[in-house]
Coordinates of C-alpha atoms and ligand atoms in Angstrom, one line a residue:
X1 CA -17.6 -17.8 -3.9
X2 CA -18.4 -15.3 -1.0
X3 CA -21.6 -16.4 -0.4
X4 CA -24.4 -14.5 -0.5
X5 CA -22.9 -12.5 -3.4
X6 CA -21.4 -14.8 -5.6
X7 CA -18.5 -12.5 -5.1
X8 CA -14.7 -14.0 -6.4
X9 CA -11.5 -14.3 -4.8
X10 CA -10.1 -11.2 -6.3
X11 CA -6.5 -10.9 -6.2
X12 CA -6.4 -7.6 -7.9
X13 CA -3.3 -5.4 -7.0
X14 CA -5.3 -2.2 -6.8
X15 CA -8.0 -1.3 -6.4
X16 CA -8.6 -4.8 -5.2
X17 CA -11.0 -5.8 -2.9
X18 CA -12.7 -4.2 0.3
X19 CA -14.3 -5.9 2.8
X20 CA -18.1 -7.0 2.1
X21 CA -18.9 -5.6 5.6
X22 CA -17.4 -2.2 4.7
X23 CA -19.4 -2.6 1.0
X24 CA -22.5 -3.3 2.6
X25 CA -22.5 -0.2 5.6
X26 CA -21.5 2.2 2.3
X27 CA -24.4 0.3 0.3
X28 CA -27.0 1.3 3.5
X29 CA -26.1 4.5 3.5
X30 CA -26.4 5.5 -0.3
X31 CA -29.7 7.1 -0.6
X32 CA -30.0 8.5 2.8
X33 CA -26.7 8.4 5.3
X34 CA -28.1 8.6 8.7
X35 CA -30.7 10.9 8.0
X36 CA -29.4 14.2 6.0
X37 CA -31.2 12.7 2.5
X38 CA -28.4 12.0 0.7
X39 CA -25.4 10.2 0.3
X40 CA -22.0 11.1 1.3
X41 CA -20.9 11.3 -2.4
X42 CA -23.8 14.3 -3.2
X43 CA -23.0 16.7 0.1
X44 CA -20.8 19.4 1.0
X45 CA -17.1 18.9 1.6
X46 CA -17.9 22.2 3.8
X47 CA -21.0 20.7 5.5
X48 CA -21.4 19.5 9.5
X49 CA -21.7 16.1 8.1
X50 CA -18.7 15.6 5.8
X51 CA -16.4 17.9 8.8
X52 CA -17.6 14.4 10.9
X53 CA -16.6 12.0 8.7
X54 CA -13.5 13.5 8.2
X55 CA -12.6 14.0 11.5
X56 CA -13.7 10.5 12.6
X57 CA -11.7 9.1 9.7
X58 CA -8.7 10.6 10.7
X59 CA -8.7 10.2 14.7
X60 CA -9.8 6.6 13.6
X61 CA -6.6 5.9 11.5
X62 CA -4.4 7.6 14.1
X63 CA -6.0 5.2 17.0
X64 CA -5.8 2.1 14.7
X65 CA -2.0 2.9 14.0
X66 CA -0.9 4.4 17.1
X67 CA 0.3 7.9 15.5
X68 CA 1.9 10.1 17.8
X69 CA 0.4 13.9 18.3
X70 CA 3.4 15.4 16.9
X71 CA 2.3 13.6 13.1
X72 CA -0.1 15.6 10.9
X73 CA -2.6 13.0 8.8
X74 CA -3.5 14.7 5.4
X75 CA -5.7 12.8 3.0
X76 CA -4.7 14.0 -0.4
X77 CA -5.1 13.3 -4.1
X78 CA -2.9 12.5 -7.0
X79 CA -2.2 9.2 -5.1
X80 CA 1.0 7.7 -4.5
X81 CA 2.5 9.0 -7.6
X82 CA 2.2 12.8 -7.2
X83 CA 3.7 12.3 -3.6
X84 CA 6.5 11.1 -5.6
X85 CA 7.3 14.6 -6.9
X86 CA 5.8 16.1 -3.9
X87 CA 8.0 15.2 -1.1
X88 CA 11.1 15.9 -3.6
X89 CA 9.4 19.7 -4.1
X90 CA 9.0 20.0 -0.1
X91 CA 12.6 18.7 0.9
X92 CA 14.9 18.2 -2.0
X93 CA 15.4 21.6 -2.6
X94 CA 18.3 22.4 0.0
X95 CA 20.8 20.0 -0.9
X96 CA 20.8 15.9 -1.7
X97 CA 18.6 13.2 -0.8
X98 CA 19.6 9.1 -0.6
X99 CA 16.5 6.9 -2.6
X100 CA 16.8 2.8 -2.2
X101 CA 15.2 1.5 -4.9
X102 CA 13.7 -2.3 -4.6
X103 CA 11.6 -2.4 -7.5
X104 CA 9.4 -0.5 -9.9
X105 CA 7.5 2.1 -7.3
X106 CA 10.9 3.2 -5.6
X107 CA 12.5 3.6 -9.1
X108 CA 9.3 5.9 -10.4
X109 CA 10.1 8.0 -7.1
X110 CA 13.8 8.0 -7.8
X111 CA 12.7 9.2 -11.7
X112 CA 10.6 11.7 -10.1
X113 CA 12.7 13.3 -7.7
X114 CA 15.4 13.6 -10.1
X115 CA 13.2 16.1 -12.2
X116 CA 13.2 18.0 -8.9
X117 CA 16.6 18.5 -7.3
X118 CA 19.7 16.1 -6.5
X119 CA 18.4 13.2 -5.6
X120 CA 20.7 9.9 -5.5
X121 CA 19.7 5.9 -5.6
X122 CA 22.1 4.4 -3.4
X123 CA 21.0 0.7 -4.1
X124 CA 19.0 -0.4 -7.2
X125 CA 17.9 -3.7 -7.0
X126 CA 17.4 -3.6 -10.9
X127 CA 20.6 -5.4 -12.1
X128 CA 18.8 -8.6 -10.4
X129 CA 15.7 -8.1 -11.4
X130 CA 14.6 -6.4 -8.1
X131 CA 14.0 -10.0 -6.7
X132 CA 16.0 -8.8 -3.3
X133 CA 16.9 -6.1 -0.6
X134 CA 19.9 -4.1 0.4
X135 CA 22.2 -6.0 3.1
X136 CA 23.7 -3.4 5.8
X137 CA 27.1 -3.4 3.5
X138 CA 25.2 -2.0 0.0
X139 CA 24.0 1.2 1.8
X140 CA 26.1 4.3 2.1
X141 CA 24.3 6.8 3.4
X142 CA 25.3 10.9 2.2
X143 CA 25.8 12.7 5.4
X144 CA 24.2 15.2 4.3
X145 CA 21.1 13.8 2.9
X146 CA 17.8 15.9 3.3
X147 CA 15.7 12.5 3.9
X148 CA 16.6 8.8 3.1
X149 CA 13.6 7.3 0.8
X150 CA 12.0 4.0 0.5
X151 CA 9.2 1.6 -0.7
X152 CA 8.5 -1.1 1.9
X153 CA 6.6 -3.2 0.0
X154 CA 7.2 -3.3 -3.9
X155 CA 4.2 -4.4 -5.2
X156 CA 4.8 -5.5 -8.6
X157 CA 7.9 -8.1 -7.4
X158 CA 6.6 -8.8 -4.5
X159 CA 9.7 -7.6 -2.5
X160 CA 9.0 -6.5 1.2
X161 CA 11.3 -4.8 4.2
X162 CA 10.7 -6.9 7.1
X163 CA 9.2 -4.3 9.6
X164 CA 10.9 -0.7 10.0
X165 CA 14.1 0.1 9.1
X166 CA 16.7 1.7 11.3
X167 CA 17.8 4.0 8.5
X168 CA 19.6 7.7 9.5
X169 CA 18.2 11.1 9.2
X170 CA 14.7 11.8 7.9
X171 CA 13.2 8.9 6.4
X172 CA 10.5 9.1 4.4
X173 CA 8.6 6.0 2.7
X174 CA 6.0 4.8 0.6
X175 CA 3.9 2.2 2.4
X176 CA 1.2 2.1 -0.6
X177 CA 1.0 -1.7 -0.5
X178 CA 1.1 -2.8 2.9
X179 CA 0.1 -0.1 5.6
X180 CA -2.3 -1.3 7.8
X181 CA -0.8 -4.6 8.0
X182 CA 1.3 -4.3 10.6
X183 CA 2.5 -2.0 13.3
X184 CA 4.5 1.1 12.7
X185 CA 7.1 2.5 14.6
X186 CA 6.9 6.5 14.2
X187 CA 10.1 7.2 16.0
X188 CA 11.7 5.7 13.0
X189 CA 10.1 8.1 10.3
X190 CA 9.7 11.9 9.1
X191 CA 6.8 11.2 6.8
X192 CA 5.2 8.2 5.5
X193 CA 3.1 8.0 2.1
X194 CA 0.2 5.8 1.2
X195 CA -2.8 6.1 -2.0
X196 CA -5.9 4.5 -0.4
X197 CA -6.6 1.8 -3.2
X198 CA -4.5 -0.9 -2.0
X199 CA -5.1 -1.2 2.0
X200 CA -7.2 1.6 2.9
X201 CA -10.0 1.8 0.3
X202 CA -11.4 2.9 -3.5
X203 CA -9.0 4.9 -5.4
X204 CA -9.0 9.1 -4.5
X205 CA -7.5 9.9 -1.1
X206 CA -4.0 9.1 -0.8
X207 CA -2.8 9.3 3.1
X208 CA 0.3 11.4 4.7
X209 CA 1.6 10.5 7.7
X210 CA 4.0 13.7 8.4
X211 CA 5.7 15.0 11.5
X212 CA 5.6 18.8 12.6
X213 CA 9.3 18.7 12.2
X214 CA 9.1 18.2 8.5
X215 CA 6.1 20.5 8.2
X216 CA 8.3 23.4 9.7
X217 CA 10.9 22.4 6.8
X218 CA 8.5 23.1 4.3
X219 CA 9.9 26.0 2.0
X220 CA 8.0 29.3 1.1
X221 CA 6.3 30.0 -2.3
X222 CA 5.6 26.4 -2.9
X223 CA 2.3 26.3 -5.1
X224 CA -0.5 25.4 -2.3
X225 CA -1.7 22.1 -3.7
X226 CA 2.1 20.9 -3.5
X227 CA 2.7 22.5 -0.2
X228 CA 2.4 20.1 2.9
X229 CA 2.0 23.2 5.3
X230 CA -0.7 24.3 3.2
X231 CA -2.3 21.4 3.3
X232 CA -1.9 20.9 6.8
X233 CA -2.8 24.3 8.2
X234 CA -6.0 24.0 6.0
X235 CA -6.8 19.8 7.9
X236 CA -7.0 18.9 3.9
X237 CA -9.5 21.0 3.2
X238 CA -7.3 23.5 1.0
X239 CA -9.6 22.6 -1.8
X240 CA -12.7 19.8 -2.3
X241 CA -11.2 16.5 -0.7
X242 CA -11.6 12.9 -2.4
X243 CA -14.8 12.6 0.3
X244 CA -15.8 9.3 -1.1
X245 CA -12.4 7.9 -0.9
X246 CA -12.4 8.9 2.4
X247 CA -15.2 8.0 3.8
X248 CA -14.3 4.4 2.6
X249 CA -11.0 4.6 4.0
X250 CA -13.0 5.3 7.4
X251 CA -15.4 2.4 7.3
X252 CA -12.2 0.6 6.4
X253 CA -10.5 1.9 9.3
X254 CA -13.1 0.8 12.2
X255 CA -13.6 -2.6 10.5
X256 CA -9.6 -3.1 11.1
X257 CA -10.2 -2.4 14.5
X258 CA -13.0 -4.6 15.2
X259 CA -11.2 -7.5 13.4
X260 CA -8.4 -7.1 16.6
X261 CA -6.5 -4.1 15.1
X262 CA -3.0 -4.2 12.7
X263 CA -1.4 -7.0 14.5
X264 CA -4.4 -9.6 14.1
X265 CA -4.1 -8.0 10.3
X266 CA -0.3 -8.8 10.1
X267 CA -1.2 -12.7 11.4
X268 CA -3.9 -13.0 8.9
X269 CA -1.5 -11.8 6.0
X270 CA 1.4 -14.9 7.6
X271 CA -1.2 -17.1 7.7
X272 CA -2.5 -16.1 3.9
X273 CA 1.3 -15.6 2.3
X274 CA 2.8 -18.8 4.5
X275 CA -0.3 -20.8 2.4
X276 CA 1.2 -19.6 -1.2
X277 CA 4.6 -20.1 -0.5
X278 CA 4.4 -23.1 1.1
X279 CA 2.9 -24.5 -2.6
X280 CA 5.2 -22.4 -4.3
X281 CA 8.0 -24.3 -2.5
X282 CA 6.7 -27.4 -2.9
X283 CA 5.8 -27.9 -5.9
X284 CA 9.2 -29.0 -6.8
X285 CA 10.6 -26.4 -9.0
X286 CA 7.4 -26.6 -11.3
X287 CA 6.4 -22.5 -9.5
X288 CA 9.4 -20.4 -8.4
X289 CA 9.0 -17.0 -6.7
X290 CA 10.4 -14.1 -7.9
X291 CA 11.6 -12.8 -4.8
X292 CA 14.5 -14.0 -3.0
X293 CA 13.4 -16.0 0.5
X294 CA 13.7 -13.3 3.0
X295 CA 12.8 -10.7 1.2
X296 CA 9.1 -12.2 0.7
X297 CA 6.0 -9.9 0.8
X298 CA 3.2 -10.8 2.8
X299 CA 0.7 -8.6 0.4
X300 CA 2.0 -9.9 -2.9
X301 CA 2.9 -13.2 -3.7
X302 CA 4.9 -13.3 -7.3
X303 CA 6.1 -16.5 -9.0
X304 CA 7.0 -18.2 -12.8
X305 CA 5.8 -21.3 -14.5
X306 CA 8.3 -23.3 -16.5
X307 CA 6.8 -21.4 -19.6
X308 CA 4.3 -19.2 -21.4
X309 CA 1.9 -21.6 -22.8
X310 CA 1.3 -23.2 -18.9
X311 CA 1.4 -19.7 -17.7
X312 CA -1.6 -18.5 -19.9
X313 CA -3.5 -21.7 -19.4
X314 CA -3.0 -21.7 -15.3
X315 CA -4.5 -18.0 -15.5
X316 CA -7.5 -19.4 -17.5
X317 CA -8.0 -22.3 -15.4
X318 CA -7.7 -20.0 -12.0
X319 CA -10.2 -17.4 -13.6
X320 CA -12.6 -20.2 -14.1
X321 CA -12.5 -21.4 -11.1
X322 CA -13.1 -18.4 -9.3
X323 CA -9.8 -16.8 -8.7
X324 CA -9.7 -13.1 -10.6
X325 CA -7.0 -11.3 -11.2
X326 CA -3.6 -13.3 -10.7
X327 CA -2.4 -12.6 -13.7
X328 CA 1.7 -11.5 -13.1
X329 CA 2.3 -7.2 -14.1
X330 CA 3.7 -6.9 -17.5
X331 CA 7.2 -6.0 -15.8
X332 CA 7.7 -9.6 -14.0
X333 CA 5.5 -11.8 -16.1
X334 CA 4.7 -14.7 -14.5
X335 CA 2.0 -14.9 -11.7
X336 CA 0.9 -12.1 -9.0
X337 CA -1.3 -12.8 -6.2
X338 CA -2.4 -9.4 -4.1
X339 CA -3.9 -10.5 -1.0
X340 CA -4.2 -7.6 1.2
X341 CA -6.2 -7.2 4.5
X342 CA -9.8 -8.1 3.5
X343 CA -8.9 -10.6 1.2
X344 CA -10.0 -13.9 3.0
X345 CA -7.7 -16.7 4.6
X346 CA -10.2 -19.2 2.6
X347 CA -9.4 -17.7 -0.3
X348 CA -5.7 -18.7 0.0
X349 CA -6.7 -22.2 1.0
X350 CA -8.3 -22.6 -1.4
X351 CA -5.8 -20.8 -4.2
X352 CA -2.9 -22.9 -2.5
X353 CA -5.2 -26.4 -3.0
X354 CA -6.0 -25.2 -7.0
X355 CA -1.9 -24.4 -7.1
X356 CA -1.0 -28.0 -5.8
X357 CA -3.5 -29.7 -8.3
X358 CA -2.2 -27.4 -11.4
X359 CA 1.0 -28.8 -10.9
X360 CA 0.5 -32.4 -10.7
X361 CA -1.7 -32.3 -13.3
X362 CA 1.1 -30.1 -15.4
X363 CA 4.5 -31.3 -14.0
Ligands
PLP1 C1 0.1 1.3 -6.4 C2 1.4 1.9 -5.8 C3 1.8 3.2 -6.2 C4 1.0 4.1 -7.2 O1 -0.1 4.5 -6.7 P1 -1.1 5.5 -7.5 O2 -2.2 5.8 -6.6 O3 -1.5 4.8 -8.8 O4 -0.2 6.7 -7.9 C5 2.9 3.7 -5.7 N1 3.7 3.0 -4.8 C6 3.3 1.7 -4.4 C7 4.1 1.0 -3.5 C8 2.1 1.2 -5.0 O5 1.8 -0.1 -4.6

């Protein structure tokens, strides 16, 4: 479909796709990148070369997202999940922390922290299914709270905070599933948490975003691979990096900025979202989204058939037709469609004309 590779629309969740431009700059440099005979997967994390890439990658991603000087970047591995565990280990140990859980990622932190230290959910979204958000009035805050954690875009419901929350103390979040697709206010957060595969590039490197202020909370006789200082002091090269991942995320990372930068990649992600829901909502009743209205994400669009059989046969029908991967995660059933920064507008177009056409023919 994305002509010339006879590429699909691939609405994976992660890894999903990248953009071709970024495929095809990683493609030309595979047997020789820029001269040193050999590709960046085969050289030395200790070399001139890789210390480039690296170091490009990272004042790239602080340029493209406006990352103050007092906020370390760390590219780590274990992705997502291990920085579950990992911030608890950091700053759980002197007292409580507050976790707001809005769907399957922010309860696998909560389950994670808990094996740590004291940590408390003071809003599950689980007794509705997680198909909404905390008002003001469901969130009391511990005044003592180490940090205040949350997921802004829940990935499997499709449940998203609009922009960044005002929330007190240290917060920390886990922006797997849609940094990059807007802008970020850093004033508002002590460390921010992101695995590549979703936004950024392959799976391997998973990003922190983490002021100096949390680094200097950082408790001694942590095990160095779980220490943030450690990981810091060393510019995340305590041990061998995820260089592939990373030099992805890099490519990735100037292609965002010659597209016009986060804010042209938050109106492409309206425009792509506003498509879906817009047939969702009109398809009277025949789709229904998971999430409630306003708490709609722009990266993943989740909604229901009337039942199984039409459910099973729309995923067939979509597959043949050149749409990959919409099939709903086995917690929500039901469809999912990722569409993250380099999936194309068409693509939605396109996905929102097959959606209209399923339902009359179905209805
Ligand atoms: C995908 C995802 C994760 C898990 O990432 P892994 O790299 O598989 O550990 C965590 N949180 C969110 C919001 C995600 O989308």
């Amino acid at each position: 479909m994305n002509e010339p590779y006879g590429r699909v629309y691939n609405f994976s969740a992660g890894p999903c796709t990248l953009p071709v431009e970024v495929l095809e700059e990683a493609r030309d440099g595979l047997m020789n990148y820029k001269g040193a005979g050999m590709s960046v997967m085969e050289m030395s994390h200790r070399g001139k070369v890789f210390e480039g890439i690296l170091d490009d990658t990272r004042n790239q991603l602080r340029k493209i997202l406006s990352v103050p000087e007092n906020f370390q970047i760390l590219f780590l591995q274990g992705g997502a999940s291990t920085q579950f565990s990992m911030v608890a280990m950091n700053f759980l140990c002197k007292g409580t922390a507050d976790y707001i859980t809005t769907g399957t990622w922010g309860a696998k932190g909560f389950e994670s922290a808990a094996l740590e230290g004291n940590a408390k959910e003071i809003f599950s979204g689980k007794s509705t299914n997680f198909d909404r958000l905390p008002c003001k009035d469901d969130l009391q805050f511990s005044p003592n709270a180490q940090y205040v954690y949350y997921t802004s875009n829940e990935t499997v419901q499709g449940v998203e905070f609009k922009g960044d929350q005002s929330f007190p103390g240290h917060v920390v979040c886990d922006m797997s599933s849609d940094i990059l697709s807007r802008p970020i206010d850093f004033n508002k957060y002590a460390l921010i948490h992101a695995g590549a595969q979703k936004n950024m590039g392959p799976a391997g490197a998973t990003v922190v975003i983490i002021s100096d202020d949390m680094i200097d909370r950082v408790p001694q006789g942590l095990s160095p691979m779980f220490d943030y200082r450690v990981q810091a002091q060393n510019g995340s090269m305590y041990n061998t990096p995820p260089c592939w991942s990373i030099y992805m995320c890099g490519l990735t990372y100037h292609w965002v900025e010659r597209q016009g930068g986060v804010t042209e990649m938050q109106k492409r992600a309206q425009k792509r979202s506003g498509l879906l829901y817009e047939a969702i909502d009109g398809s009277n009743g025949f789709y229904k989204g998971h999430s409630q209205k306003d708490c709609r994400s722009i990266m993943n669009v989740t909604f229901t058939l009337p039942n199984e059989d039409v459910t099973k046969t729309f995923v067939k029908e979509a597959e043949a037709a050149g749409f990959d991967g919409v099939k709903g995660h086995r917690a929500t059933g039901g469809i999912r469609a990722s569409i993250y920064n380099a999936f194309p507008v068409q693509g939605c177009v396109d996905f929102a004309t097959f959606m209209k056409e399923f339902a009359g023919r179905n209805y």
